[in-house]
Amino acid sequence: MNVPFKLVKTETFEALQRAYQQLMASTKAATVFIKEIETGNLGATFQGESADSEGLREALLSMQLQLQKISEEEKERGWATHGMAMFAELLRSSSTSTAHFYQKIISTLVNYLEVNQGGLFLLDEQEGGSVTIELAACYAYNRQKHLKKQITPGEGLIGQCYLEKDTIYMTDIPQNYVNITSGLGTANPSCLVIVPLLLNKEVHGFLEIASFSTIKPHKVAFLERLGESIASTIANVKVNERTRRLLQDSQQQAEELRAQEEEMRQNMEELSATQENQNRLQRELIANEEELKKQLNALQEARAETEQVRQLEQERANKRIETQTKATEKLVAKFRQSEAALKAELQQLKEELNQLKAHNLQSA
């Protein structure tokens, strides 16, 4: 059957017109879709539904997915960059209390990660080389959990992380390993991350993060990056604490030394005073000895003078006796009286001499 040329031409034109309209609709839908993407609406829906727009639809949806992925990655990078800057400021801040400082770190981290619970564990190196792991701070549901916990290397997941020095990421948490407490009671978390705080391949502590929801990989990567900064800060805090303790010990030793010096100075002053007193006593003793010598010399001189007087008197007496012997017997009675008087006088002189001796002895 022969088709009229006019009819064929009309159908072709109508088909071309419909194709053109569909193309224009697809182009319009693509334009609207692209404008939505340009304004930041990466979740926009492509309205083109014709068979001819399937290739364009797939290309635009693929572009949308790539842009969504890039946007999500950019958000994650921005989130991590902001977090690192925020924690850099926090770690630079000074605090007189290390407990308050560590609590601030873990509480800020829990809130920024939007998780349910977190703990900060630090290494405690004992004398002799033994190591224990202490829970320094813990935070959950905007409140502190005042817990005391001590772990040895190799004990539990924290101890295993100490030995392996690598991040532990778990979604199948052992029963009763850790519970999250809320107003609804206690329950096991759905996700647990333990990150070692490494600095130059040396472990300084651990971050233990527990959540009811899955912790995304970019947050785990953020924890690992942040761990090095926290480890550096903890190392500095330990050095500062050690320096502060050494300074306190040095100041205490200086105070003790000053006290000892003051005590020694007082002892030296007392010794000097004692020495001065001894010198004074020695001078007084020498003076007393000199005085005694003078008194002794005076006594000896007095004795010599007395002896001379006695000898003179004896000579006089002898002369009198000799003269009286030659006298007449008439004078015997008178001589005896004179002799008696002389003896009495000698006796008195002796008594005076004895008194003088006694007086000198008493003065000595």
mmCIF file of C-alpha atoms in Angstrom:
data_model
loop_
_atom_site.group_PDB
_atom_site.id
_atom_site.type_symbol
_atom_site.label_atom_id
_atom_site.label_comp_id
_atom_site.label_asym_id
_atom_site.label_seq_id
_atom_site.Cartn_x
_atom_site.Cartn_y
_atom_site.Cartn_z
ATOM 1 C CA MET A 1 0.000 0.000 0.000
ATOM 2 C CA ASN A 2 1.403 3.258 -0.990
ATOM 3 C CA VAL A 3 1.553 5.919 1.761
ATOM 4 C CA PRO A 4 0.933 9.363 0.584
ATOM 5 C CA PHE A 5 4.036 11.508 0.683
ATOM 6 C CA LYS A 6 2.163 14.234 2.507
ATOM 7 C CA LEU A 7 1.138 11.884 5.356
ATOM 8 C CA VAL A 8 4.704 10.555 5.852
ATOM 9 C CA LYS A 9 6.052 14.020 5.983
ATOM 10 C CA THR A 10 3.535 15.074 8.642
ATOM 11 C CA GLU A 11 4.267 12.091 10.914
ATOM 12 C CA THR A 12 8.011 12.690 10.653
ATOM 13 C CA PHE A 13 7.578 16.308 11.552
ATOM 14 C CA GLU A 14 5.390 15.464 14.511
ATOM 15 C CA ALA A 15 7.930 12.881 15.679
ATOM 16 C CA LEU A 16 10.728 15.395 15.364
ATOM 17 C CA GLN A 17 8.610 17.926 17.216
ATOM 18 C CA ARG A 18 7.926 15.473 20.058
ATOM 19 C CA ALA A 19 11.635 14.585 20.211
ATOM 20 C CA TYR A 20 12.488 18.253 20.294
ATOM 21 C CA GLN A 21 9.983 18.901 23.105
ATOM 22 C CA GLN A 22 11.324 15.943 25.081
ATOM 23 C CA LEU A 23 14.850 17.170 24.515
ATOM 24 C CA MET A 24 13.861 20.636 25.666
ATOM 25 C CA ALA A 25 12.117 19.149 28.733
ATOM 26 C CA SER A 26 15.148 17.044 29.529
ATOM 27 C CA THR A 27 17.407 20.058 29.005
ATOM 28 C CA LYS A 28 15.149 22.145 31.227
ATOM 29 C CA ALA A 29 15.095 19.422 33.897
ATOM 30 C CA ALA A 30 18.868 19.095 33.625
ATOM 31 C CA THR A 31 19.239 22.864 33.917
ATOM 32 C CA VAL A 32 17.017 22.984 37.009
ATOM 33 C CA PHE A 33 18.864 20.015 38.479
ATOM 34 C CA ILE A 34 22.282 21.584 37.806
ATOM 35 C CA LYS A 35 21.156 24.906 39.290
ATOM 36 C CA GLU A 36 19.977 23.103 42.405
ATOM 37 C CA ILE A 37 23.378 21.424 42.637
ATOM 38 C CA GLU A 38 25.095 24.784 42.134
ATOM 39 C CA THR A 39 23.111 26.320 45.014
ATOM 40 C CA GLY A 40 24.316 23.525 47.288
ATOM 41 C CA ASN A 41 21.254 21.303 47.193
ATOM 42 C CA LEU A 42 23.115 18.074 46.526
ATOM 43 C CA GLY A 43 20.020 16.058 47.379
ATOM 44 C CA ALA A 44 17.965 17.494 44.487
ATOM 45 C CA THR A 45 15.893 15.086 42.342
ATOM 46 C CA PHE A 46 16.307 14.941 38.563
ATOM 47 C CA GLN A 47 12.864 15.301 36.960
ATOM 48 C CA GLY A 48 13.717 14.145 33.408
ATOM 49 C CA GLU A 49 11.927 10.847 32.717
ATOM 50 C CA SER A 50 12.083 10.281 28.962
ATOM 51 C CA ALA A 51 13.973 7.393 27.458
ATOM 52 C CA ASP A 52 16.232 9.805 25.616
ATOM 53 C CA SER A 53 17.216 11.467 28.910
ATOM 54 C CA GLU A 54 18.370 8.239 30.561
ATOM 55 C CA GLY A 55 21.994 8.779 29.566
ATOM 56 C CA LEU A 56 21.874 12.364 30.727
ATOM 57 C CA ARG A 57 20.051 11.308 33.894
ATOM 58 C CA GLU A 58 22.694 8.707 34.710
ATOM 59 C CA ALA A 59 25.511 11.170 34.031
ATOM 60 C CA LEU A 60 23.904 13.845 36.181
ATOM 61 C CA LEU A 61 23.107 11.410 39.003
ATOM 62 C CA SER A 62 26.664 10.103 38.827
ATOM 63 C CA MET A 63 27.894 13.694 39.022
ATOM 64 C CA GLN A 64 25.540 14.273 41.942
ATOM 65 C CA LEU A 65 26.905 11.252 43.783
ATOM 66 C CA GLN A 66 30.475 12.384 43.175
ATOM 67 C CA LEU A 67 29.660 15.885 44.389
ATOM 68 C CA GLN A 68 27.881 14.458 47.433
ATOM 69 C CA LYS A 69 30.926 12.332 48.175
ATOM 70 C CA ILE A 70 33.264 15.289 47.713
ATOM 71 C CA SER A 71 31.017 17.458 49.866
ATOM 72 C CA GLU A 72 30.885 14.825 52.578
ATOM 73 C CA GLU A 73 34.644 14.418 52.459
ATOM 74 C CA GLU A 74 35.033 18.193 52.609
ATOM 75 C CA LYS A 75 32.713 18.342 55.620
ATOM 76 C CA GLU A 76 34.690 15.595 57.287
ATOM 77 C CA ARG A 77 37.969 17.406 56.570
ATOM 78 C CA GLY A 78 36.490 20.665 57.822
ATOM 79 C CA TRP A 79 35.174 18.910 60.912
ATOM 80 C CA ALA A 80 38.577 17.349 61.566
ATOM 81 C CA THR A 81 40.433 20.612 60.892
ATOM 82 C CA HIS A 82 38.142 22.537 63.218
ATOM 83 C CA GLY A 83 38.510 19.824 65.848
ATOM 84 C CA MET A 84 42.287 19.808 65.619
ATOM 85 C CA ALA A 85 42.364 23.605 65.940
ATOM 86 C CA MET A 86 39.975 23.528 68.882
ATOM 87 C CA PHE A 87 41.987 20.863 70.704
ATOM 88 C CA ALA A 88 45.259 22.588 69.846
ATOM 89 C CA GLU A 89 43.937 25.620 71.715
ATOM 90 C CA LEU A 90 42.742 23.418 74.573
ATOM 91 C CA LEU A 91 46.055 21.577 74.815
ATOM 92 C CA ARG A 92 47.938 24.880 74.868
ATOM 93 C CA SER A 93 45.883 26.141 77.767
ATOM 94 C CA SER A 94 47.530 25.957 81.149
ATOM 95 C CA SER A 95 45.940 24.427 84.233
ATOM 96 C CA THR A 96 47.122 24.251 87.818
ATOM 97 C CA SER A 97 45.384 20.886 88.192
ATOM 98 C CA THR A 98 46.293 18.032 85.865
ATOM 99 C CA ALA A 99 43.125 16.163 86.917
ATOM 100 C CA HIS A 100 40.978 19.110 85.800
ATOM 101 C CA PHE A 101 43.020 19.404 82.585
ATOM 102 C CA TYR A 102 42.578 15.715 81.689
ATOM 103 C CA GLN A 103 38.872 15.894 82.542
ATOM 104 C CA LYS A 104 38.492 18.868 80.224
ATOM 105 C CA ILE A 105 40.156 16.939 77.391
ATOM 106 C CA ILE A 106 37.908 13.873 77.635
ATOM 107 C CA SER A 107 34.666 15.809 78.203
ATOM 108 C CA THR A 108 35.350 18.056 75.208
ATOM 109 C CA LEU A 109 36.247 15.040 73.068
ATOM 110 C CA VAL A 110 33.095 13.101 73.994
ATOM 111 C CA ASN A 111 30.891 16.085 73.176
ATOM 112 C CA TYR A 112 32.693 16.874 69.908
ATOM 113 C CA LEU A 113 32.539 13.268 68.681
ATOM 114 C CA GLU A 114 28.862 13.105 69.722
ATOM 115 C CA VAL A 115 29.447 9.752 71.401
ATOM 116 C CA ASN A 116 28.174 8.476 74.714
ATOM 117 C CA GLN A 117 31.202 7.784 76.844
ATOM 118 C CA GLY A 118 34.959 8.238 76.894
ATOM 119 C CA GLY A 119 37.927 7.494 79.090
ATOM 120 C CA LEU A 120 41.501 8.781 79.195
ATOM 121 C CA PHE A 121 44.095 6.304 80.447
ATOM 122 C CA LEU A 122 47.676 7.247 81.266
ATOM 123 C CA LEU A 123 50.818 5.223 81.865
ATOM 124 C CA ASP A 124 52.257 5.254 85.369
ATOM 125 C CA GLU A 125 55.890 4.175 85.294
ATOM 126 C CA GLN A 126 57.009 2.877 88.671
ATOM 127 C CA GLU A 127 60.523 2.696 89.995
ATOM 128 C CA GLY A 128 62.223 -0.479 88.839
ATOM 129 C CA GLY A 129 60.657 -0.324 85.355
ATOM 130 C CA SER A 130 57.174 -1.687 86.173
ATOM 131 C CA VAL A 131 54.254 -0.067 84.312
ATOM 132 C CA THR A 132 50.582 0.291 85.221
ATOM 133 C CA ILE A 133 47.797 1.969 83.264
ATOM 134 C CA GLU A 134 45.637 4.368 85.278
ATOM 135 C CA LEU A 135 42.241 5.816 84.396
ATOM 136 C CA ALA A 136 42.949 9.565 84.569
ATOM 137 C CA ALA A 137 39.524 10.879 83.494
ATOM 138 C CA CYS A 138 36.155 9.552 82.341
ATOM 139 C CA TYR A 139 33.071 11.349 80.985
ATOM 140 C CA ALA A 140 29.583 10.170 80.063
ATOM 141 C CA TYR A 141 26.293 11.875 79.302
ATOM 142 C CA ASN A 142 27.557 15.308 80.277
ATOM 143 C CA ARG A 143 28.609 14.186 83.735
ATOM 144 C CA GLN A 144 31.809 12.945 85.209
ATOM 145 C CA LYS A 145 32.098 9.321 86.225
ATOM 146 C CA HIS A 146 34.308 9.227 89.280
ATOM 147 C CA LEU A 147 35.860 5.823 88.790
ATOM 148 C CA LYS A 148 39.174 4.347 89.796
ATOM 149 C CA LYS A 149 40.669 1.785 87.464
ATOM 150 C CA GLN A 150 44.138 0.290 87.165
ATOM 151 C CA ILE A 151 45.255 -2.021 84.364
ATOM 152 C CA THR A 152 48.484 -3.908 83.798
ATOM 153 C CA PRO A 153 50.049 -4.384 80.323
ATOM 154 C CA GLY A 154 48.354 -7.259 78.488
ATOM 155 C CA GLU A 155 45.241 -7.106 80.682
ATOM 156 C CA GLY A 156 41.981 -6.585 78.789
ATOM 157 C CA LEU A 157 41.629 -4.568 75.615
ATOM 158 C CA ILE A 158 43.575 -1.605 76.997
ATOM 159 C CA GLY A 159 46.450 -3.884 77.981
ATOM 160 C CA GLN A 160 46.327 -5.538 74.560
ATOM 161 C CA CYS A 161 46.408 -2.119 72.875
ATOM 162 C CA TYR A 162 49.487 -1.265 74.963
ATOM 163 C CA LEU A 163 51.287 -4.333 73.617
ATOM 164 C CA GLU A 164 50.184 -3.918 69.997
ATOM 165 C CA LYS A 165 50.436 -0.089 69.897
ATOM 166 C CA ASP A 166 47.615 -0.023 67.341
ATOM 167 C CA THR A 167 44.002 1.169 67.269
ATOM 168 C CA ILE A 168 41.310 -1.299 68.342
ATOM 169 C CA TYR A 169 37.926 -0.862 66.606
ATOM 170 C CA MET A 170 35.116 -3.163 67.729
ATOM 171 C CA THR A 171 31.388 -3.448 67.055
ATOM 172 C CA ASP A 172 31.014 -6.767 68.870
ATOM 173 C CA ILE A 173 31.747 -5.714 72.458
ATOM 174 C CA PRO A 174 32.345 -8.418 75.101
ATOM 175 C CA GLN A 175 29.603 -8.552 77.698
ATOM 176 C CA ASN A 176 30.255 -6.551 80.861
ATOM 177 C CA TYR A 177 33.454 -5.074 79.406
ATOM 178 C CA VAL A 178 32.019 -1.580 79.643
ATOM 179 C CA ASN A 179 28.516 -0.277 80.278
ATOM 180 C CA ILE A 180 27.038 3.042 79.265
ATOM 181 C CA THR A 181 24.828 4.540 81.927
ATOM 182 C CA SER A 182 21.877 6.718 80.991
ATOM 183 C CA GLY A 183 18.515 7.686 82.391
ATOM 184 C CA LEU A 184 17.151 4.452 80.970
ATOM 185 C CA GLY A 185 19.667 2.258 82.796
ATOM 186 C CA THR A 186 22.866 0.585 81.629
ATOM 187 C CA ALA A 187 23.639 -1.173 78.348
ATOM 188 C CA ASN A 188 26.547 -2.422 76.288
ATOM 189 C CA PRO A 189 27.769 0.033 73.632
ATOM 190 C CA SER A 190 27.435 -0.816 69.940
ATOM 191 C CA CYS A 191 30.864 0.499 69.017
ATOM 192 C CA LEU A 192 34.152 0.759 70.897
ATOM 193 C CA VAL A 193 37.367 2.467 69.799
ATOM 194 C CA ILE A 194 40.645 2.350 71.731
ATOM 195 C CA VAL A 195 43.384 4.611 70.362
ATOM 196 C CA PRO A 196 46.943 4.533 71.737
ATOM 197 C CA LEU A 197 48.471 7.946 72.414
ATOM 198 C CA LEU A 198 51.740 7.543 70.519
ATOM 199 C CA LEU A 199 54.656 9.950 70.327
ATOM 200 C CA ASN A 200 57.819 8.756 68.566
ATOM 201 C CA LYS A 201 56.467 5.183 68.793
ATOM 202 C CA GLU A 202 56.260 5.496 72.583
ATOM 203 C CA VAL A 203 52.901 4.950 74.290
ATOM 204 C CA HIS A 204 51.848 7.642 76.757
ATOM 205 C CA GLY A 205 48.227 6.625 77.260
ATOM 206 C CA PHE A 206 44.959 5.610 75.605
ATOM 207 C CA LEU A 207 41.619 7.036 74.531
ATOM 208 C CA GLU A 208 38.685 4.672 74.994
ATOM 209 C CA ILE A 209 35.501 5.828 73.213
ATOM 210 C CA ALA A 210 32.179 3.966 73.516
ATOM 211 C CA SER A 211 28.980 4.764 71.623
ATOM 212 C CA PHE A 212 25.541 3.362 70.929
ATOM 213 C CA SER A 213 26.006 4.326 67.264
ATOM 214 C CA THR A 214 28.749 3.404 64.832
ATOM 215 C CA ILE A 215 31.797 5.623 64.980
ATOM 216 C CA LYS A 216 32.650 6.608 61.415
ATOM 217 C CA PRO A 217 36.139 6.048 59.964
ATOM 218 C CA HIS A 218 36.886 9.782 59.672
ATOM 219 C CA LYS A 219 36.294 10.141 63.420
ATOM 220 C CA VAL A 220 38.619 7.224 64.107
ATOM 221 C CA ALA A 221 41.253 8.867 61.887
ATOM 222 C CA PHE A 222 40.674 12.119 63.778
ATOM 223 C CA LEU A 223 41.221 10.308 67.091
ATOM 224 C CA GLU A 224 44.476 8.846 65.808
ATOM 225 C CA ARG A 225 45.722 12.261 64.669
ATOM 226 C CA LEU A 226 44.589 13.894 67.883
ATOM 227 C CA GLY A 227 46.251 11.121 69.891
ATOM 228 C CA GLU A 228 49.711 12.278 68.885
ATOM 229 C CA SER A 229 48.951 15.851 69.998
ATOM 230 C CA ILE A 230 47.552 14.623 73.310
ATOM 231 C CA ALA A 231 50.575 12.351 73.767
ATOM 232 C CA SER A 232 52.907 15.312 73.179
ATOM 233 C CA THR A 233 50.973 17.403 75.696
ATOM 234 C CA ILE A 234 50.961 14.603 78.271
ATOM 235 C CA ALA A 235 54.707 14.160 77.816
ATOM 236 C CA ASN A 236 55.171 17.897 78.392
ATOM 237 C CA VAL A 237 52.870 17.785 81.421
ATOM 238 C CA LYS A 238 54.906 14.927 82.873
ATOM 239 C CA VAL A 239 58.133 16.825 82.231
ATOM 240 C CA ASN A 240 56.648 19.944 83.803
ATOM 241 C CA GLU A 241 55.411 17.953 86.799
ATOM 242 C CA ARG A 242 58.812 16.311 87.162
ATOM 243 C CA THR A 243 60.468 19.722 86.870
ATOM 244 C CA ARG A 244 58.018 21.169 89.403
ATOM 245 C CA ARG A 245 58.701 18.314 91.821
ATOM 246 C CA LEU A 246 62.451 18.753 91.341
ATOM 247 C CA LEU A 247 62.049 22.482 91.888
ATOM 248 C CA GLN A 248 60.002 21.865 95.018
ATOM 249 C CA ASP A 249 62.587 19.371 96.248
ATOM 250 C CA SER A 250 65.331 21.860 95.424
ATOM 251 C CA GLN A 251 63.473 24.645 97.232
ATOM 252 C CA GLN A 252 62.840 22.371 100.190
ATOM 253 C CA GLN A 253 66.488 21.358 100.262
ATOM 254 C CA ALA A 254 67.456 25.030 99.992
ATOM 255 C CA GLU A 255 65.126 25.830 102.909
ATOM 256 C CA GLU A 256 66.595 22.981 104.917
ATOM 257 C CA LEU A 257 70.091 24.175 104.007
ATOM 258 C CA ARG A 258 69.213 27.719 105.031
ATOM 259 C CA ALA A 259 67.778 26.376 108.292
ATOM 260 C CA GLN A 260 70.944 24.362 108.852
ATOM 261 C CA GLU A 261 73.052 27.408 108.043
ATOM 262 C CA GLU A 262 70.995 29.492 110.466
ATOM 263 C CA GLU A 263 71.345 26.814 113.115
ATOM 264 C CA MET A 264 75.079 26.614 112.419
ATOM 265 C CA ARG A 265 75.320 30.411 112.599
ATOM 266 C CA GLN A 266 73.531 30.377 115.937
ATOM 267 C CA ASN A 267 75.798 27.595 117.128
ATOM 268 C CA MET A 268 78.820 29.589 115.982
ATOM 269 C CA GLU A 269 77.509 32.641 117.793
ATOM 270 C CA GLU A 270 76.920 30.571 120.905
ATOM 271 C CA LEU A 271 80.373 29.024 120.522
ATOM 272 C CA SER A 272 81.887 32.471 120.023
ATOM 273 C CA ALA A 273 80.048 33.732 123.109
ATOM 274 C CA THR A 274 81.225 30.698 125.053
ATOM 275 C CA GLN A 275 84.774 31.244 123.821
ATOM 276 C CA GLU A 276 84.573 34.919 124.790
ATOM 277 C CA ASN A 277 83.247 33.942 128.191
ATOM 278 C CA GLN A 278 86.084 31.458 128.598
ATOM 279 C CA ASN A 279 88.580 34.128 127.570
ATOM 280 C CA ARG A 280 87.019 36.523 130.048
ATOM 281 C CA LEU A 281 87.180 33.891 132.800
ATOM 282 C CA GLN A 282 90.767 33.137 131.850
ATOM 283 C CA ARG A 283 91.626 36.841 132.037
ATOM 284 C CA GLU A 284 89.912 37.045 135.407
ATOM 285 C CA LEU A 285 91.805 33.961 136.550
ATOM 286 C CA ILE A 286 95.116 35.464 135.442
ATOM 287 C CA ALA A 287 94.204 38.706 137.198
ATOM 288 C CA ASN A 288 93.312 36.741 140.341
ATOM 289 C CA GLU A 289 96.577 34.870 140.113
ATOM 290 C CA GLU A 290 98.442 38.154 139.769
ATOM 291 C CA GLU A 291 96.565 39.542 142.740
ATOM 292 C CA LEU A 292 97.324 36.435 144.748
ATOM 293 C CA LYS A 293 100.979 36.702 143.799
ATOM 294 C CA LYS A 294 100.999 40.321 144.944
ATOM 295 C CA GLN A 295 99.319 39.351 148.190
ATOM 296 C CA LEU A 296 101.735 36.454 148.623
ATOM 297 C CA ASN A 297 104.714 38.731 148.017
ATOM 298 C CA ALA A 298 103.267 41.242 150.446
ATOM 299 C CA LEU A 299 102.808 38.472 153.002
ATOM 300 C CA GLN A 300 106.345 37.257 152.487
ATOM 301 C CA GLU A 301 107.651 40.793 152.853
ATOM 302 C CA ALA A 302 105.564 41.191 156.004
ATOM 303 C CA ARG A 303 106.953 37.937 157.346
ATOM 304 C CA ALA A 304 110.526 39.088 156.577
ATOM 305 C CA GLU A 305 109.919 42.382 158.286
ATOM 306 C CA THR A 306 108.435 40.592 161.283
ATOM 307 C CA GLU A 307 111.424 38.275 161.396
ATOM 308 C CA GLN A 308 113.749 41.246 161.331
ATOM 309 C CA VAL A 309 111.815 42.890 164.126
ATOM 310 C CA ARG A 310 111.905 39.680 166.081
ATOM 311 C CA GLN A 311 115.655 39.332 165.594
ATOM 312 C CA LEU A 312 116.191 42.944 166.625
ATOM 313 C CA GLU A 313 114.093 42.470 169.661
ATOM 314 C CA GLN A 314 115.910 39.246 170.439
ATOM 315 C CA GLU A 315 119.210 41.019 170.176
ATOM 316 C CA ARG A 316 117.943 43.803 172.378
ATOM 317 C CA ALA A 317 116.667 41.251 174.859
ATOM 318 C CA ASN A 318 119.994 39.474 174.902
ATOM 319 C CA LYS A 319 121.746 42.747 175.497
ATOM 320 C CA ARG A 320 119.386 43.540 178.311
ATOM 321 C CA ILE A 321 119.870 40.112 179.801
ATOM 322 C CA GLU A 322 123.606 40.469 179.575
ATOM 323 C CA THR A 323 123.459 43.953 181.152
ATOM 324 C CA GLN A 324 121.055 42.863 183.849
ATOM 325 C CA THR A 325 123.162 39.774 184.585
ATOM 326 C CA LYS A 326 126.053 42.028 185.447
ATOM 327 C CA ALA A 327 123.758 44.126 187.636
ATOM 328 C CA THR A 328 123.411 43.527 191.192
ATOM 329 C CA GLU A 329 121.180 40.918 192.629
ATOM 330 C CA LYS A 330 119.099 43.769 193.917
ATOM 331 C CA LEU A 331 117.820 44.306 190.499
ATOM 332 C CA VAL A 332 116.972 40.587 189.881
ATOM 333 C CA ALA A 333 113.405 41.002 190.905
ATOM 334 C CA LYS A 334 113.089 44.049 188.743
ATOM 335 C CA PHE A 335 114.834 42.206 185.887
ATOM 336 C CA ARG A 336 112.436 39.328 186.150
ATOM 337 C CA GLN A 337 109.566 41.711 186.055
ATOM 338 C CA SER A 338 111.061 43.331 182.997
ATOM 339 C CA GLU A 339 111.656 39.870 181.507
ATOM 340 C CA ALA A 340 108.052 38.925 182.157
ATOM 341 C CA ALA A 341 106.910 42.156 180.557
ATOM 342 C CA LEU A 342 109.142 41.507 177.600
ATOM 343 C CA LYS A 343 107.780 37.982 177.219
ATOM 344 C CA ALA A 344 104.251 39.333 177.391
ATOM 345 C CA GLU A 345 105.184 41.875 174.731
ATOM 346 C CA LEU A 346 106.696 39.114 172.576
ATOM 347 C CA GLN A 347 103.602 37.016 173.111
ATOM 348 C CA GLN A 348 101.430 39.905 172.008
ATOM 349 C CA LEU A 349 103.683 40.432 169.011
ATOM 350 C CA LYS A 350 103.379 36.755 168.082
ATOM 351 C CA GLU A 351 99.643 36.948 168.395
ATOM 352 C CA GLU A 352 99.613 39.994 166.148
ATOM 353 C CA LEU A 353 101.854 38.152 163.723
ATOM 354 C CA ASN A 354 99.543 35.150 163.769
ATOM 355 C CA GLN A 355 96.599 37.419 163.218
ATOM 356 C CA LEU A 356 98.403 39.029 160.303
ATOM 357 C CA LYS A 357 99.125 35.591 158.823
ATOM 358 C CA ALA A 358 95.541 34.538 159.282
ATOM 359 C CA HIS A 359 94.399 37.776 157.667
ATOM 360 C CA ASN A 360 96.725 37.251 154.702
ATOM 361 C CA LEU A 361 95.586 33.682 154.299
ATOM 362 C CA GLN A 362 91.977 34.733 154.325
ATOM 363 C CA SER A 363 92.754 37.439 151.768
ATOM 364 C CA ALA A 364 94.470 34.831 149.548
#
